[in-house]
PDB file of C-alpha atoms in Angstrom:
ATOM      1  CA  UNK A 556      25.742  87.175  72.345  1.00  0.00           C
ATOM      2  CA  UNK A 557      27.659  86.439  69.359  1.00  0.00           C
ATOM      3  CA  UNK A 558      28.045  90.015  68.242  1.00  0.00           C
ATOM      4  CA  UNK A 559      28.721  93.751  69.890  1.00  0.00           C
ATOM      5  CA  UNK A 560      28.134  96.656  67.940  1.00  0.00           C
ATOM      6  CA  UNK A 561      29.537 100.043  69.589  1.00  0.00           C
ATOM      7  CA  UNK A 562      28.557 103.268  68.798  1.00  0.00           C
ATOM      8  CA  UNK A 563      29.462 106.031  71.024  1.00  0.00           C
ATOM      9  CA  UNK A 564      32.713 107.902  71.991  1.00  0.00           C
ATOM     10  CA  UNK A 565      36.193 107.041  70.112  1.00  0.00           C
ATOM     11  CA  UNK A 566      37.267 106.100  73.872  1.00  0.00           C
ATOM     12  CA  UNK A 567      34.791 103.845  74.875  1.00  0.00           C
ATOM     13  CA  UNK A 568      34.509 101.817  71.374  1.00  0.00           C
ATOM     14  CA  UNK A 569      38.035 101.820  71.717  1.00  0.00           C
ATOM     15  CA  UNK A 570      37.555 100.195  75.097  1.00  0.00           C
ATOM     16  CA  UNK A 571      34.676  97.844  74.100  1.00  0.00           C
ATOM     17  CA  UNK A 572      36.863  96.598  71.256  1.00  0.00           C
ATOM     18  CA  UNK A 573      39.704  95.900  73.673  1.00  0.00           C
ATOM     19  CA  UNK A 574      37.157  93.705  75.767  1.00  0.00           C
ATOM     20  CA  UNK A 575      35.700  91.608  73.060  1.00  0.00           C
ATOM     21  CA  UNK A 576      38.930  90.916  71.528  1.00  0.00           C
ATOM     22  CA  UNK A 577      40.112  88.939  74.651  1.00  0.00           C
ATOM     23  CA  UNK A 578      36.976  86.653  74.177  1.00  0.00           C
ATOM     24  CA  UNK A 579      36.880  86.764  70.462  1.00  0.00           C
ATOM     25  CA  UNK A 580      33.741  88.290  69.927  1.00  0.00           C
ATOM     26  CA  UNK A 581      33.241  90.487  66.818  1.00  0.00           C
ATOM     27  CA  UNK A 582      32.435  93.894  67.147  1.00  0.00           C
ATOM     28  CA  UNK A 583      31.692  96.579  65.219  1.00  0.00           C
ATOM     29  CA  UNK A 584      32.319 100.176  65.640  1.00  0.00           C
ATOM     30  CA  UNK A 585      30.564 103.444  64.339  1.00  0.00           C
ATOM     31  CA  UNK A 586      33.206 105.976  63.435  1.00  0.00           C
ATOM     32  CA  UNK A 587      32.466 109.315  62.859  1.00  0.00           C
ATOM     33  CA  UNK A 588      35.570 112.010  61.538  1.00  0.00           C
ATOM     34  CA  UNK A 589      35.418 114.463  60.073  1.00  0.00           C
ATOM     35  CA  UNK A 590      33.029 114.165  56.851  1.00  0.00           C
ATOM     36  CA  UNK A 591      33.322 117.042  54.531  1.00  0.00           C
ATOM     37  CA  UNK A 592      32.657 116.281  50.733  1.00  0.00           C
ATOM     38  CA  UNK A 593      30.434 112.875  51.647  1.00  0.00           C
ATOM     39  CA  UNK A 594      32.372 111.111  48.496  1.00  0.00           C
ATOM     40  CA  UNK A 595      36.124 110.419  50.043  1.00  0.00           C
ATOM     41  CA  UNK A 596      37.560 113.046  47.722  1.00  0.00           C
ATOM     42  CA  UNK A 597      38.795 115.403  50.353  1.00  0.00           C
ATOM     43  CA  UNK A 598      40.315 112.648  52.278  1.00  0.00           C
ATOM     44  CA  UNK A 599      39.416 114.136  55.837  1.00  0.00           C
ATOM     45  CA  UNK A 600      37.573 111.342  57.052  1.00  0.00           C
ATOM     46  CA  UNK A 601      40.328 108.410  56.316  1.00  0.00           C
ATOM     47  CA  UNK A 602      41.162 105.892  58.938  1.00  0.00           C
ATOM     48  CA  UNK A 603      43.506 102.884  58.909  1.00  0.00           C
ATOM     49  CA  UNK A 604      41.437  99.800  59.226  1.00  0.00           C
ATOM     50  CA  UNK A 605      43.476  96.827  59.320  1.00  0.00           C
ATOM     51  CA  UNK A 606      46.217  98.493  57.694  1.00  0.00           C
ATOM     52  CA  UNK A 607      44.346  99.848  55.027  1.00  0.00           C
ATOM     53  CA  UNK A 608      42.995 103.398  54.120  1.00  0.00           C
ATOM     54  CA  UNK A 609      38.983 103.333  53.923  1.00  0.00           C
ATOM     55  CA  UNK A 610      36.908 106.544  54.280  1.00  0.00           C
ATOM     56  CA  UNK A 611      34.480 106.889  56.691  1.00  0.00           C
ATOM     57  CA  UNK A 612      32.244 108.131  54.115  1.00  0.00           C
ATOM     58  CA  UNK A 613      32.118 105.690  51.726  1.00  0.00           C
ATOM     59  CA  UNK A 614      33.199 102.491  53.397  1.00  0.00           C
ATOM     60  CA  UNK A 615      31.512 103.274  56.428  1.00  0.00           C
ATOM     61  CA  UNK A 616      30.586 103.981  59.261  1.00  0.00           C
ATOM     62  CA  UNK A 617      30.556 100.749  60.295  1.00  0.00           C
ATOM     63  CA  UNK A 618      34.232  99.175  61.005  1.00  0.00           C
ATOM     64  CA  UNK A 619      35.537  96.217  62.577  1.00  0.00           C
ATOM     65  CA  UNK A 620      36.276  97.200  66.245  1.00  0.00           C
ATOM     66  CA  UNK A 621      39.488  94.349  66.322  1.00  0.00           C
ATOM     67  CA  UNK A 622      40.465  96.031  62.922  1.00  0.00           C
ATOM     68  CA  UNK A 623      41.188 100.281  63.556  1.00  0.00           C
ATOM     69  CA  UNK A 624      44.044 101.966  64.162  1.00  0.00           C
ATOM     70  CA  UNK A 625      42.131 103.984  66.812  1.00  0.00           C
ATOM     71  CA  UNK A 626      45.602 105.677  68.152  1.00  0.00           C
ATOM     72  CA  UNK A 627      45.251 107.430  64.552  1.00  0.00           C
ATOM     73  CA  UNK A 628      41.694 108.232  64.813  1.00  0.00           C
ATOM     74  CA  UNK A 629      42.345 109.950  68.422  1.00  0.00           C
ATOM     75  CA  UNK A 630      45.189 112.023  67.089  1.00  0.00           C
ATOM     76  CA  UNK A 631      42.780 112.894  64.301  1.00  0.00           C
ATOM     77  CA  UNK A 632      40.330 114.038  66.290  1.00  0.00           C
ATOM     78  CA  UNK A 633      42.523 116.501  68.070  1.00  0.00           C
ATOM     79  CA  UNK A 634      43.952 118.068  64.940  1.00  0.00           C
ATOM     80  CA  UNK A 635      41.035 120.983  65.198  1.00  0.00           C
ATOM     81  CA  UNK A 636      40.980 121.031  68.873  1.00  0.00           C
ATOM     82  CA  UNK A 637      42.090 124.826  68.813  1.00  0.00           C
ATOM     83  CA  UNK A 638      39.955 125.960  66.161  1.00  0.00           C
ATOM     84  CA  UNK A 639      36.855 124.452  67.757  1.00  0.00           C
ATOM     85  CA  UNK A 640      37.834 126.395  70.750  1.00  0.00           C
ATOM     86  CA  UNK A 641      37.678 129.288  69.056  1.00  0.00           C
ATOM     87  CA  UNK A 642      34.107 128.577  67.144  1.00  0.00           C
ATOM     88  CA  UNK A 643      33.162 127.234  70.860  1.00  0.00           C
ATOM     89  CA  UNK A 644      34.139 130.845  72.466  1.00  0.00           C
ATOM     90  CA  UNK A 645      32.505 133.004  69.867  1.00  0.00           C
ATOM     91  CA  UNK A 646      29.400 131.285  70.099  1.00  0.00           C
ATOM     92  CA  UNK A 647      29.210 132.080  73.538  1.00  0.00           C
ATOM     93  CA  UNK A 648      29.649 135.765  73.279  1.00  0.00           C
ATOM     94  CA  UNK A 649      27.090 135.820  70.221  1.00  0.00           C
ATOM     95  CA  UNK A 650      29.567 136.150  67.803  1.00  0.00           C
ATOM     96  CA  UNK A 651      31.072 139.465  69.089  1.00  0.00           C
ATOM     97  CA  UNK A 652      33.300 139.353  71.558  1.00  0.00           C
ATOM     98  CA  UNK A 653      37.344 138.640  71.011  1.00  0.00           C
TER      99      UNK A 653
END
């Protein structure tokens, strides 16, 4: 093997990253925030990559796994965690029920 690719949940790229590292095998990751405007405009799909601000929209998905701020990303990830509660409960009532 002389490269990983993970694509899957933020915890278990996270955790695949962490693994490879130790042996110094490259990996990379498939993020996926929050996309709205598909041309980094908006700015609700940055991530820290080594550092540096890319967009998961234009520079990505693809990322090196040794190279995000993944901390960031999971605290991202939770920013809409009550909204999408509420989205997740009216769907479940049809749409009518408070």
């Amino acid at each position: 093997i002389d490269q990983v690719i993970a694509i899957g949940p933020m915890a278990m790229m996270r955790a695949v990253a962490d693994l490879t590292r130790k042996v110094g095998l490259p990996t990379l990751v498939s993020v996926d925030p929050v996309m709205v405007d598909g041309t980094g405009m908006c700015g609700a799909c940055r991530l820290t990559v080594n550092g540096q601000v890319k967009f998961g929209c234009v520079d990505g998905p693809l990322f090196d796994g040794h190279q995000v701020d993944f901390e960031e990303q999971v605290q991202r990830g939770k920013m809409y965690a009550d909204e999408e509660r509420v989205a997740l409960d009216a769907w479940r009532c049809g749409g009518g029920c408070r």
